[in-house]
GROMACS .gro file of C-alpha atoms in nm:
model
  440
    1MET     CA    1  10.349   5.836   9.750
    2LYS     CA    2  10.533   5.917   9.428
    3GLY     CA    3  10.835   6.150   9.488
    4SER     CA    4  10.685   6.416   9.264
    5ASP     CA    5  10.331   6.398   9.455
    6LEU     CA    6  10.545   6.420   9.806
    7PHE     CA    7  10.722   6.734   9.662
    8LYS     CA    8  10.361   6.882   9.579
    9HIS     CA    9  10.245   6.809   9.919
   10ILE     CA   10  10.550   6.976  10.083
   11ALA     CA   11  10.528   7.278   9.836
   12ARG     CA   12  10.148   7.330   9.931
   13PHE     CA   13  10.215   7.258  10.287
   14SER     CA   14  10.504   7.519  10.328
   15TYR     CA   15  10.369   7.795  10.159
   16THR     CA   16  10.024   7.738  10.334
   17ALA     CA   17  10.213   7.766  10.661
   18LEU     CA   18  10.450   8.045  10.538
   19SER     CA   19  10.140   8.243  10.418
   20SER     CA   20   9.918   8.180  10.740
   21GLY     CA   21  10.213   8.287  10.961
   22LEU     CA   22  10.272   8.628  10.815
   23PHE     CA   23   9.880   8.671  10.811
   24CYS     CA   24   9.854   8.614  11.152
   25LEU     CA   25  10.154   8.826  11.242
   26LEU     CA   26  10.032   9.129  11.016
   27LEU     CA   27   9.652   9.119  11.075
   28PRO     CA   28   9.666   9.303  11.426
   29THR     CA   29   9.920   9.575  11.335
   30ALA     CA   30   9.675   9.614  10.967
   31MET     CA   31   9.378   9.620  11.209
   32VAL     CA   32   9.513   9.906  11.444
   33TYR     CA   33   9.658  10.116  11.107
   34THR     CA   34   9.307  10.101  10.943
   35GLY     CA   35   9.134  10.176  11.286
   36VAL     CA   36   9.372  10.491  11.337
   37THR     CA   37   9.410  10.604  10.990
   38GLY     CA   38   9.101  10.512  10.860
   39ARG     CA   39   9.284  10.376  10.519
   40CYS     CA   40   9.208  10.042  10.337
   41ARG     CA   41   8.910  10.024  10.553
   42LYS     CA   42   8.660  10.016  10.254
   43GLY     CA   43   8.638   9.668  10.109
   44LEU     CA   44   8.844   9.544  10.409
   45LYS     CA   45   8.562   9.246  10.490
   46GLU     CA   46   8.569   9.153  10.098
   47ARG     CA   47   8.971   9.141  10.132
   48LEU     CA   48   8.918   8.878  10.443
   49GLY     CA   49   8.695   8.675  10.198
   50ILE     CA   50   8.357   8.791  10.377
   51LEU     CA   51   8.115   8.855  10.099
   52ASP     CA   52   7.776   9.007  10.106
   53SER     CA   53   7.490   8.803  10.013
   54ARG     CA   54   7.429   9.012   9.697
   55HIS     CA   55   7.747   8.952   9.553
   56VAL     CA   56   7.720   8.576   9.552
   57ARG     CA   57   7.339   8.571   9.440
   58LEU     CA   58   7.396   8.530   9.059
   59ALA     CA   59   7.099   8.422   8.895
   60GLY     CA   60   7.321   8.323   8.537
   61THR     CA   61   7.491   8.036   8.451
   62PRO     CA   62   7.766   7.968   8.417
   63ARG     CA   63   7.916   8.171   8.701
   64ILE     CA   64   8.240   8.281   8.590
   65TRP     CA   65   8.482   8.459   8.854
   66ILE     CA   66   8.757   8.677   8.652
   67HIS     CA   67   9.031   8.846   8.872
   68ALA     CA   68   9.204   9.143   8.718
   69ALA     CA   69   9.451   9.326   8.921
   70SER     CA   70   9.420   9.652   8.827
   71LEU     CA   71   9.304   9.947   8.557
   72GLY     CA   72   9.476   9.761   8.258
   73GLU     CA   73   9.357   9.395   8.362
   74VAL     CA   74   8.998   9.525   8.422
   75ASN     CA   75   8.950   9.665   8.075
   76VAL     CA   76   9.070   9.305   7.945
   77ALA     CA   77   8.836   9.142   8.155
   78PHE     CA   78   8.553   9.346   8.001
   79SER     CA   79   8.668   9.239   7.669
   80LEU     CA   80   8.649   8.897   7.782
   81ILE     CA   81   8.283   8.945   7.933
   82LYS     CA   82   8.146   9.077   7.606
   83ALA     CA   83   8.299   8.818   7.414
   84ILE     CA   84   8.167   8.537   7.665
   85LYS     CA   85   7.795   8.683   7.657
   86THR     CA   86   7.801   8.673   7.284
   87ILE     CA   87   7.861   8.321   7.304
   88SER     CA   88   7.683   8.233   7.641
   89PRO     CA   89   7.418   8.532   7.686
   90GLN     CA   90   7.316   8.375   8.016
   91SER     CA   91   7.642   8.386   8.185
   92ALA     CA   92   7.706   8.580   8.501
   93PHE     CA   93   7.997   8.717   8.645
   94ILE     CA   94   8.195   8.795   8.954
   95LEU     CA   95   8.488   9.021   8.915
   96SER     CA   96   8.740   9.097   9.124
   97THR     CA   97   9.024   9.375   9.127
   98MET     CA   98   9.300   9.478   9.425
   99THR     CA   99   9.330   9.805   9.356
  100PRO     CA  100   9.071  10.122   9.437
  101HIS     CA  101   9.119  10.252   9.077
  102GLY     CA  102   9.059   9.913   8.919
  103ARG     CA  103   8.757   9.873   9.122
  104GLU     CA  104   8.624  10.220   9.028
  105LEU     CA  105   8.668  10.161   8.659
  106ALA     CA  106   8.500   9.775   8.724
  107LEU     CA  107   8.159   9.948   8.905
  108LYS     CA  108   8.151  10.200   8.634
  109LYS     CA  109   8.175   9.952   8.333
  110ALA     CA  110   7.958   9.666   8.517
  111GLY     CA  111   7.644   9.538   8.389
  112ALA     CA  112   7.337   9.391   8.583
  113ASP     CA  113   7.524   9.054   8.540
  114THR     CA  114   7.843   9.134   8.680
  115ARG     CA  115   7.923   9.183   9.065
  116VAL     CA  116   8.261   9.392   9.152
  117ILE     CA  117   8.461   9.305   9.486
  118TYR     CA  118   8.794   9.344   9.616
  119ALA     CA  119   8.982   9.052   9.570
  120PRO     CA  120   9.046   8.826   9.896
  121ILE     CA  121   9.398   8.822  10.045
  122ASP     CA  122   9.612   8.529   9.910
  123PHE     CA  123   9.573   8.384  10.250
  124ILE     CA  124   9.392   8.018  10.253
  125GLY     CA  125   9.125   8.135  10.509
  126CYS     CA  126   9.035   8.402  10.321
  127VAL     CA  127   9.050   8.215   9.985
  128LYS     CA  128   8.847   7.948  10.098
  129ARG     CA  129   8.572   8.157  10.247
  130ALA     CA  130   8.517   8.378   9.944
  131LEU     CA  131   8.524   8.072   9.680
  132GLN     CA  132   8.300   7.844   9.933
  133ALA     CA  133   8.046   8.179   9.923
  134VAL     CA  134   8.073   8.180   9.515
  135LEU     CA  135   8.120   7.830   9.426
  136PRO     CA  136   8.185   7.957   9.059
  137ASP     CA  137   8.162   7.733   8.770
  138VAL     CA  138   8.536   7.869   8.640
  139LEU     CA  139   8.766   8.078   8.788
  140VAL     CA  140   8.984   8.295   8.555
  141PHE     CA  141   9.323   8.474   8.624
  142VAL     CA  142   9.374   8.782   8.384
  143GLU     CA  143   9.743   8.832   8.242
  144THR     CA  144  10.011   8.768   8.530
  145GLU     CA  145   9.802   8.704   8.826
  146ILE     CA  146   9.973   8.365   8.976
  147TRP     CA  147   9.820   8.331   9.346
  148PRO     CA  148   9.928   8.015   9.491
  149ALA     CA  149   9.652   8.005   9.774
  150TRP     CA  150   9.389   8.067   9.553
  151LEU     CA  151   9.493   7.797   9.283
  152PHE     CA  152   9.528   7.527   9.576
  153GLN     CA  153   9.217   7.588   9.703
  154ALA     CA  154   9.020   7.622   9.369
  155ARG     CA  155   9.173   7.273   9.292
  156CYS     CA  156   9.043   7.159   9.637
  157LEU     CA  157   8.678   7.250   9.544
  158GLY     CA  158   8.706   7.149   9.202
  159ILE     CA  159   8.700   7.474   9.041
  160PRO     CA  160   8.831   7.483   8.666
  161ILE     CA  161   9.095   7.744   8.644
  162ALA     CA  162   9.211   7.952   8.335
  163LEU     CA  163   9.514   8.168   8.290
  164VAL     CA  164   9.397   8.382   8.020
  165ASN     CA  165   9.549   8.678   7.811
  166GLY     CA  166   9.848   8.561   7.971
  167ARG     CA  167  10.207   8.712   7.935
  168ILE     CA  168  10.528   8.657   8.137
  169SER     CA  169  10.751   8.970   8.089
  170HIS     CA  170  11.137   8.906   8.036
  171ARG     CA  171  11.213   9.126   8.366
  172SER     CA  172  10.983   8.902   8.614
  173LEU     CA  173  11.092   8.584   8.409
  174ALA     CA  174  11.429   8.535   8.599
  175ALA     CA  175  11.243   8.575   8.958
  176TYR     CA  176  11.011   8.276   8.866
  177ILE     CA  177  11.274   8.063   8.755
  178ARG     CA  178  11.479   8.097   9.058
  179PHE     CA  179  11.187   7.932   9.237
  180ARG     CA  180  11.093   7.722   8.936
  181PRO     CA  181  11.011   7.375   9.160
  182PHE     CA  182  10.764   7.568   9.345
  183PHE     CA  183  10.590   7.738   9.047
  184LYS     CA  184  10.589   7.426   8.888
  185VAL     CA  185  10.348   7.290   9.128
  186VAL     CA  186  10.172   7.601   9.166
  187LEU     CA  187  10.127   7.593   8.809
  188SER     CA  188   9.996   7.224   8.793
  189HIS     CA  189   9.675   7.329   8.934
  190VAL     CA  190   9.583   7.572   8.634
  191ASP     CA  191   9.382   7.376   8.365
  192ARG     CA  192   9.446   7.630   8.070
  193PHE     CA  193   9.698   7.838   7.986
  194SER     CA  194   9.572   8.103   7.690
  195MET     CA  195   9.889   8.304   7.607
  196ILE     CA  196   9.923   8.630   7.441
  197GLY     CA  197  10.218   8.524   7.218
  198SER     CA  198  10.453   8.268   7.157
  199ARG     CA  199  10.717   8.444   7.411
  200ASP     CA  200  10.502   8.416   7.631
  201ALA     CA  201  10.412   8.036   7.563
  202GLU     CA  202  10.773   7.972   7.588
  203ARG     CA  203  10.826   8.168   7.912
  204ILE     CA  204  10.566   7.996   8.103
  205THR     CA  205  10.675   7.632   7.973
  206ALA     CA  206  11.019   7.748   8.119
  207ILE     CA  207  10.870   7.827   8.452
  208GLY     CA  208  10.702   7.498   8.452
  209ALA     CA  209  10.366   7.503   8.281
  210ASP     CA  210  10.248   7.168   8.118
  211PRO     CA  211  10.314   7.261   7.742
  212GLU     CA  212   9.981   7.030   7.672
  213LYS     CA  213   9.796   7.327   7.849
  214ILE     CA  214   9.900   7.614   7.648
  215GLN     CA  215   9.744   7.779   7.377
  216VAL     CA  216   9.840   8.127   7.185
  217ASN     CA  217   9.546   8.346   7.129
  218GLY     CA  218   9.643   8.704   7.118
  219ASN     CA  219   9.601   9.014   7.313
  220ALA     CA  220   9.257   9.078   7.435
  221LYS     CA  221   9.367   9.439   7.476
  222TYR     CA  222   9.368   9.481   7.117
  223ASP     CA  223   8.990   9.426   7.110
  224ALA     CA  224   8.945   9.698   7.380
  225LEU     CA  225   9.194   9.964   7.224
  226ALA     CA  226   9.033   9.908   6.880
  227GLY     CA  227   8.672  10.002   6.947
  228MET     CA  228   8.766  10.255   7.252
  229ALA     CA  229   8.910  10.565   7.027
  230ASP     CA  230   8.580  10.773   7.006
  231PRO     CA  231   8.605  11.101   6.817
  232SER     CA  232   8.395  11.231   7.090
  233LEU     CA  233   8.649  11.208   7.359
  234GLU     CA  234   8.904  11.424   7.150
  235LYS     CA  235   8.665  11.684   7.101
  236ASN     CA  236   8.611  11.710   7.470
  237MET     CA  237   8.978  11.691   7.571
  238ARG     CA  238   9.078  11.939   7.331
  239ARG     CA  239   8.798  12.153   7.492
  240LEU     CA  240   8.921  12.037   7.827
  241LEU     CA  241   9.287  12.121   7.785
  242ASP     CA  242   9.211  12.428   7.568
  243LEU     CA  243   9.409  12.282   7.242
  244GLU     CA  244   9.321  12.398   6.911
  245GLN     CA  245   9.313  12.123   6.644
  246ASN     CA  246   9.587  12.262   6.461
  247THR     CA  247   9.853  12.286   6.742
  248ASN     CA  248  10.154  12.040   6.790
  249VAL     CA  249  10.117  11.844   7.095
  250ILE     CA  250  10.351  11.591   7.202
  251VAL     CA  251  10.219  11.358   7.441
  252ALA     CA  252  10.461  11.192   7.699
  253GLY     CA  253  10.254  10.890   7.878
  254SER     CA  254  10.361  10.706   8.188
  255THR     CA  255  10.678  10.841   8.244
  256ARG     CA  256  10.972  10.745   8.492
  257SER     CA  257  11.204  10.884   8.704
  258GLY     CA  258  11.512  10.982   8.487
  259GLU     CA  259  11.282  11.036   8.148
  260GLU     CA  260  11.167  11.371   8.223
  261GLU     CA  261  11.508  11.568   8.204
  262GLN     CA  262  11.562  11.366   7.849
  263ILE     CA  263  11.223  11.454   7.753
  264PHE     CA  264  11.280  11.854   7.863
  265ASP     CA  265  11.617  11.851   7.659
  266ALA     CA  266  11.446  11.758   7.335
  267TYR     CA  267  11.131  11.953   7.381
  268LYS     CA  268  11.390  12.263   7.409
  269GLN     CA  269  11.535  12.142   7.048
  270ILE     CA  270  11.199  12.133   6.918
  271LEU     CA  271  11.086  12.488   7.014
  272HIS     CA  272  11.365  12.616   6.831
  273ALA     CA  273  11.167  12.513   6.534
  274PHE     CA  274  10.809  12.504   6.642
  275PRO     CA  275  10.790  12.731   6.910
  276GLU     CA  276  10.403  12.697   6.927
  277THR     CA  277  10.437  12.315   7.023
  278VAL     CA  278  10.258  12.197   7.371
  279LEU     CA  279  10.420  11.919   7.579
  280ILE     CA  280  10.183  11.714   7.786
  281LEU     CA  281  10.361  11.501   8.034
  282ALA     CA  282  10.164  11.219   8.217
  283PRO     CA  283  10.385  11.071   8.511
  284ARG     CA  284  10.310  10.726   8.586
  285HIS     CA  285  10.279  10.803   8.932
  286ILE     CA  286  10.096  11.129   8.964
  287GLN     CA  287  10.203  11.188   9.351
  288ARG     CA  288  10.578  11.282   9.151
  289SER     CA  289  10.342  11.590   8.954
  290ARG     CA  290  10.448  11.851   9.193
  291SER     CA  291  10.845  11.780   9.137
  292ILE     CA  292  10.831  11.760   8.784
  293LEU     CA  293  10.642  12.077   8.773
  294SER     CA  294  10.915  12.212   8.963
  295MET     CA  295  11.154  12.056   8.734
  296ALA     CA  296  11.012  12.214   8.409
  297ILE     CA  297  11.017  12.576   8.552
  298SER     CA  298  11.352  12.541   8.635
  299ALA     CA  299  11.426  12.405   8.263
  300GLY     CA  300  11.288  12.766   8.189
  301PHE     CA  301  10.916  12.650   8.050
  302SER     CA  302  10.583  12.809   8.164
  303CYS     CA  303  10.383  12.507   8.342
  304ARG     CA  304  10.051  12.406   8.500
  305LEU     CA  305   9.892  12.112   8.637
  306ARG     CA  306   9.578  11.973   8.448
  307THR     CA  307   9.413  12.007   8.779
  308GLU     CA  308   9.437  12.373   8.770
  309LEU     CA  309   9.204  12.379   8.447
  310GLU     CA  310   8.901  12.207   8.618
  311ALA     CA  311   8.814  12.563   8.714
  312GLY     CA  312   8.773  12.710   8.386
  313ARG     CA  313   9.122  12.823   8.364
  314LYS     CA  314   9.293  12.851   8.044
  315ARG     CA  315   9.616  12.620   7.994
  316THR     CA  316   9.848  12.933   7.862
  317ALA     CA  317  10.171  12.726   7.944
  318GLN     CA  318  10.398  12.548   7.721
  319VAL     CA  319  10.415  12.222   7.941
  320LEU     CA  320  10.067  12.072   8.105
  321ILE     CA  321  10.129  11.786   8.353
  322LEU     CA  322   9.862  11.521   8.409
  323ASP     CA  323   9.826  11.465   8.764
  324THR     CA  324   9.462  11.305   8.756
  325PHE     CA  325   9.374  10.925   8.706
  326GLY     CA  326   9.221  10.764   8.419
  327GLU     CA  327   9.256  11.053   8.141
  328LEU     CA  328   9.562  10.969   7.983
  329PHE     CA  329   9.400  10.740   7.698
  330ALA     CA  330   9.179  11.043   7.605
  331VAL     CA  331   9.444  11.292   7.590
  332TYR     CA  332   9.657  11.094   7.373
  333SER     CA  333   9.360  11.162   7.091
  334THR     CA  334   9.502  11.519   7.121
  335ALA     CA  335   9.872  11.422   7.006
  336THR     CA  336  10.064  11.500   6.737
  337ILE     CA  337  10.294  11.238   6.802
  338VAL     CA  338  10.357  11.016   7.114
  339PHE     CA  339  10.619  10.926   7.341
  340CYS     CA  340  10.586  10.635   7.540
  341GLY     CA  341  10.749  10.601   7.885
  342ALA     CA  342  10.945  10.358   8.114
  343SER     CA  343  11.139  10.286   7.797
  344LEU     CA  344  11.434  10.517   7.813
  345VAL     CA  345  11.519  10.375   8.149
  346PRO     CA  346  11.550  10.002   8.248
  347LEU     CA  347  11.187   9.966   8.327
  348GLY     CA  348  11.000   9.750   8.044
  349GLY     CA  349  10.816  10.046   7.885
  350GLN     CA  350  10.434  10.079   7.892
  351ASN     CA  351  10.179   9.964   7.623
  352PRO     CA  352  10.225  10.185   7.267
  353LEU     CA  353   9.935  10.045   7.182
  354GLU     CA  354   9.690  10.310   7.361
  355ALA     CA  355   9.837  10.602   7.154
  356ALA     CA  356   9.843  10.387   6.833
  357SER     CA  357   9.467  10.311   6.853
  358TRP     CA  358   9.423  10.675   6.757
  359GLY     CA  359   9.679  10.628   6.469
  360LYS     CA  360   9.940  10.807   6.648
  361VAL     CA  361  10.302  10.780   6.584
  362VAL     CA  362  10.487  10.653   6.898
  363CYS     CA  363  10.827  10.673   6.997
  364TYR     CA  364  11.000  10.489   7.251
  365GLY     CA  365  11.308  10.396   7.411
  366PRO     CA  366  11.517  10.092   7.399
  367PHE     CA  367  11.387   9.914   7.725
  368MET     CA  368  11.016   9.752   7.577
  369ASP     CA  369  11.111   9.437   7.736
  370ASP     CA  370  10.761   9.409   7.856
  371PHE     CA  371  10.574   9.488   7.538
  372GLN     CA  372  10.791   9.333   7.264
  373ASP     CA  373  10.482   9.180   7.073
  374ALA     CA  374  10.336   9.551   7.095
  375ARG     CA  375  10.643   9.724   6.976
  376SER     CA  376  10.723   9.456   6.690
  377LEU     CA  377  10.319   9.532   6.572
  378LEU     CA  378  10.388   9.870   6.539
  379GLU     CA  379  10.767   9.879   6.366
  380GLU     CA  380  10.619   9.632   6.138
  381ALA     CA  381  10.345   9.891   6.021
  382GLY     CA  382  10.608  10.193   6.055
  383ALA     CA  383  10.408  10.335   6.321
  384GLY     CA  384  10.673  10.274   6.611
  385ILE     CA  385  10.961  10.401   6.641
  386THR     CA  386  11.304  10.362   6.903
  387VAL     CA  387  11.475  10.631   7.034
  388SER     CA  388  11.809  10.630   7.235
  389GLY     CA  389  11.775  10.950   7.388
  390PRO     CA  390  11.690  11.314   7.365
  391GLY     CA  391  11.912  11.370   7.050
  392ASP     CA  392  11.702  11.115   6.848
  393LEU     CA  393  11.355  11.205   7.010
  394SER     CA  394  11.409  11.568   6.864
  395ARG     CA  395  11.503  11.465   6.555
  396GLU     CA  396  11.223  11.218   6.482
  397VAL     CA  397  10.936  11.449   6.614
  398LEU     CA  398  11.074  11.755   6.407
  399HIS     CA  399  11.121  11.537   6.078
  400PHE     CA  400  10.726  11.432   6.134
  401PHE     CA  401  10.632  11.794   6.235
  402GLN     CA  402  10.799  11.910   5.882
  403HIS     CA  403  10.612  11.576   5.697
  404PRO     CA  404  10.265  11.564   5.871
  405GLU     CA  405  10.129  11.379   5.580
  406GLU     CA  406  10.386  11.104   5.673
  407LEU     CA  407  10.307  11.117   6.002
  408SER     CA  408   9.959  11.088   5.929
  409ARG     CA  409  10.008  10.779   5.680
  410ARG     CA  410  10.223  10.608   5.915
  411GLY     CA  411  10.017  10.649   6.222
  412GLU     CA  412   9.691  10.522   6.013
  413LEU     CA  413   9.908  10.186   5.937
  414GLY     CA  414   9.952  10.157   6.304
  415ARG     CA  415   9.588  10.193   6.363
  416LYS     CA  416   9.500   9.934   6.102
  417ALA     CA  417   9.740   9.694   6.198
  418LEU     CA  418   9.593   9.720   6.546
  419VAL     CA  419   9.264   9.643   6.440
  420SER     CA  420   9.360   9.340   6.223
  421HIS     CA  421   9.434   9.162   6.541
  422ARG     CA  422   9.133   9.173   6.682
  423HIS     CA  423   8.911   8.902   6.812
  424ALA     CA  424   9.149   8.757   7.045
  425ALA     CA  425   8.913   8.809   7.336
  426ASP     CA  426   8.674   8.540   7.134
  427ARG     CA  427   8.948   8.322   7.163
  428HIS     CA  428   9.033   8.368   7.506
  429ALA     CA  429   8.633   8.340   7.580
  430ARG     CA  430   8.603   8.009   7.403
  431VAL     CA  431   8.882   7.887   7.637
  432ILE     CA  432   8.701   7.947   7.945
  433LEU     CA  433   8.354   7.804   7.816
  434GLU     CA  434   8.538   7.494   7.726
  435LEU     CA  435   8.642   7.438   8.055
  436GLN     CA  436   8.294   7.509   8.208
  437HIS     CA  437   8.171   7.229   7.946
  438ASP     CA  438   8.467   6.986   8.077
  439LYS     CA  439   8.352   7.028   8.405
  440LYS     CA  440   8.002   6.894   8.317
   0.00000   0.00000   0.00000
């Protein structure tokens, strides 16, 4: 046996032994916790790899299993499904998610040819049971989902594997590099890497992927976003949030701890010149909503939670805090200008293209490491602006409030730049279907 083959066997055995030990150690505690609290009970069988027969009876072919961890990946998955069906109308899909919110969105969007399940735990027993039940023609992981037990077992069963719309963030790269010998073995089981951009291709090569298996095919989120900006969403959201068409609105999306104070400082300066301006603040983690509410009141603003408007109450407040799931994209439609969070603090940023799809100019802090391609796209169009703090943010917002025609023009240029990058999903879809043909 060659040294490289021996190392592969050792790596697989070590991971399997470690994950099996942890699984056996933690399962009894998890079962007791579930029994006592009732949490995580929904979908427990699926997480253990026990699938209902209705999930595995797929009439179409090829049978494609797509794993999309949460909300963002689920939207990409449906762009892929749409593209695959255009090329191969008889295809059937299983879509696995990890989060309840991802599952909820998947169930809402799934057609008759798509089954939605919770993903099995990355333990060899759970994964083997699920894969053997489905026996997909291709197994697809979306973005940065790298699960060793899945990959090991799929290879054992002869199932082709693709990582599509792949991206490796700058922040996660160092962790992968630290365990490069192990991840090189893991990635050797993937047949195709269909990456978003050249940086992602370089990073996954640095982790250990075979360069001959790598393609750069763009970001399928562009396809989803470019077609999602429906004017009826804006009309409905303005009604729900009690916002007139001519009201200046700042939407600060996906904010993190340490940013809200800076946003409130900028907002105070903006109110001096435009006192009717409304600030809508959407924290990345909605459990922080009430603490942010207190922060806003302490800063001297009148403030209301989004959920308080559901009973038909008027907004009647300067600051509105979005404490609901799944509404931020539609809320961006009401914005005059947008701030994209997780970027004034070193957390990698959030996707600015959701706002850009509505033709909005987007401001963000200097820490956009996870979305450099999106940032470059907008800045080249003049629709993305880096700010270093509250002074910069207030200055940019005031400039655009005073020059609305420039704001509209630059926002539209950003939207057109986004639309011009469509059809990435088609390219990723062809990679998936080529794998299925290669299997034959």
